[in-house]
Amino acid sequence: MGNAEIFLEVYNALSPDEQYDIINLDDATNEGDLPRILRLLDKGVSVNSRDRWGGTPLMAAAHIGQAHLVRLYLERGADASLKSVDGETPRAHAMAIGHHNVVAVFDEFRIKD
């Protein structure tokens, strides 16, 4: 069983409410909706939650170049060592696609690959 299948199996074991919260946090991250992100985190949605594809909020923020969200997630305890199904950390992915502003935030937190 590959990583993608494992993530899907874990995701499918969550309650519908937990799945909804993770999807909502993922959507809010992709939309840059800071008030909704803060509401969900304050509600208790894990900053390290993984969506059905194995992505985390930190990975999504790094992918779309949202340095302020990367900072927020790291301040809230996001685990920058978690890897995508492709085996990349959020920092490595940001570097590979040229989001130097995001890499700078990881550097501020002394996070290296």
Coordinates of C-alpha atoms in Angstrom, one line a residue:
M1 CA 0.0 0.0 0.0
G2 CA 1.4 3.4 -1.0
N3 CA 1.3 6.6 0.9
A4 CA -1.7 8.0 -1.0
E5 CA -3.7 4.9 -0.1
I6 CA -2.7 5.1 3.5
F7 CA -3.7 8.8 3.7
L8 CA -7.0 8.0 2.1
E9 CA -7.6 5.1 4.5
V10 CA -6.9 7.3 7.6
Y11 CA -9.0 10.2 6.2
N12 CA -11.9 7.8 5.5
A13 CA -11.8 6.6 9.1
L14 CA -12.5 10.1 10.4
S15 CA -16.0 11.2 11.3
P16 CA -17.9 13.3 8.7
D17 CA -17.6 16.4 11.0
E18 CA -13.8 15.9 11.1
Q19 CA -13.6 15.4 7.4
Y20 CA -15.7 18.6 6.9
D21 CA -13.4 20.6 9.2
I22 CA -10.2 19.4 7.3
I23 CA -11.8 20.2 3.9
N24 CA -12.9 23.6 5.3
L25 CA -9.4 24.4 6.6
D26 CA -7.9 23.3 3.2
D27 CA -10.3 25.5 1.3
A28 CA -9.7 28.5 3.7
T29 CA -5.9 28.1 3.2
N30 CA -6.2 28.0 -0.6
E31 CA -8.5 31.1 -0.5
G32 CA -6.3 32.9 2.0
D33 CA -9.3 33.3 4.3
L34 CA -7.5 34.2 7.5
P35 CA -10.6 34.7 9.7
R36 CA -12.0 31.3 8.8
I37 CA -8.5 29.7 9.3
L38 CA -8.3 31.2 12.8
R39 CA -11.9 30.1 13.6
L40 CA -11.1 26.5 12.6
L41 CA -7.8 26.4 14.5
D42 CA -9.4 27.9 17.6
K43 CA -12.2 25.3 17.2
G44 CA -9.5 22.6 17.6
V45 CA -8.9 21.5 14.0
S46 CA -5.3 20.2 14.0
V47 CA -2.7 22.3 12.2
N48 CA -1.2 19.0 11.2
S49 CA -4.4 17.5 9.8
R50 CA -4.0 15.7 6.5
D51 CA -6.6 15.9 3.7
R52 CA -7.6 12.9 1.7
W53 CA -4.5 13.4 -0.5
G54 CA -2.1 13.6 2.5
G55 CA -1.6 17.4 2.3
T56 CA -1.4 19.5 5.4
P57 CA -2.4 23.2 5.7
L58 CA 1.3 24.1 5.9
M59 CA 1.9 22.3 2.6
A60 CA -1.0 24.1 1.0
A61 CA 0.2 27.5 2.2
A62 CA 3.8 26.8 1.0
H63 CA 2.5 25.6 -2.4
I64 CA 0.5 28.8 -3.1
G65 CA 3.2 31.1 -1.7
Q66 CA 1.3 32.4 1.3
A67 CA 4.2 33.3 3.6
H68 CA 1.9 34.9 6.2
L69 CA -0.1 31.6 6.5
V70 CA 3.1 29.5 6.6
R71 CA 4.2 31.7 9.5
L72 CA 0.8 31.3 11.2
Y73 CA 0.9 27.5 10.9
L74 CA 4.4 27.3 12.2
E75 CA 3.5 29.5 15.1
R76 CA 0.6 27.2 15.8
G77 CA 2.8 24.2 15.9
A78 CA 2.7 22.8 12.3
D79 CA 5.2 20.0 11.8
A80 CA 7.4 21.2 8.9
S81 CA 9.0 17.7 8.6
L82 CA 5.8 16.0 7.4
K83 CA 6.2 15.0 3.7
S84 CA 3.8 15.0 0.8
V85 CA 2.9 11.8 -1.0
D86 CA 5.8 12.8 -3.4
G87 CA 8.2 12.8 -0.4
E88 CA 8.8 16.6 -0.3
T89 CA 8.7 18.7 2.8
P90 CA 6.8 22.0 2.5
R91 CA 10.1 24.0 2.5
A92 CA 11.6 21.8 -0.3
H93 CA 8.5 22.2 -2.3
A94 CA 8.4 26.0 -1.9
M95 CA 12.0 26.1 -2.9
A96 CA 11.5 23.9 -6.0
I97 CA 8.7 26.2 -7.3
G98 CA 10.5 29.4 -6.5
H99 CA 8.5 30.8 -3.5
H100 CA 11.5 32.4 -1.9
N101 CA 9.3 34.5 0.4
V102 CA 8.0 31.2 1.9
V103 CA 11.5 29.7 2.1
A104 CA 12.6 32.8 4.0
V105 CA 9.9 32.1 6.6
F106 CA 11.1 28.6 7.1
D107 CA 14.6 30.0 7.5
E108 CA 13.4 32.4 10.2
F109 CA 12.1 29.4 12.1
R110 CA 15.5 27.6 11.5
I111 CA 13.8 24.9 9.5
K112 CA 16.0 23.2 6.9
D113 CA 15.4 20.0 4.9

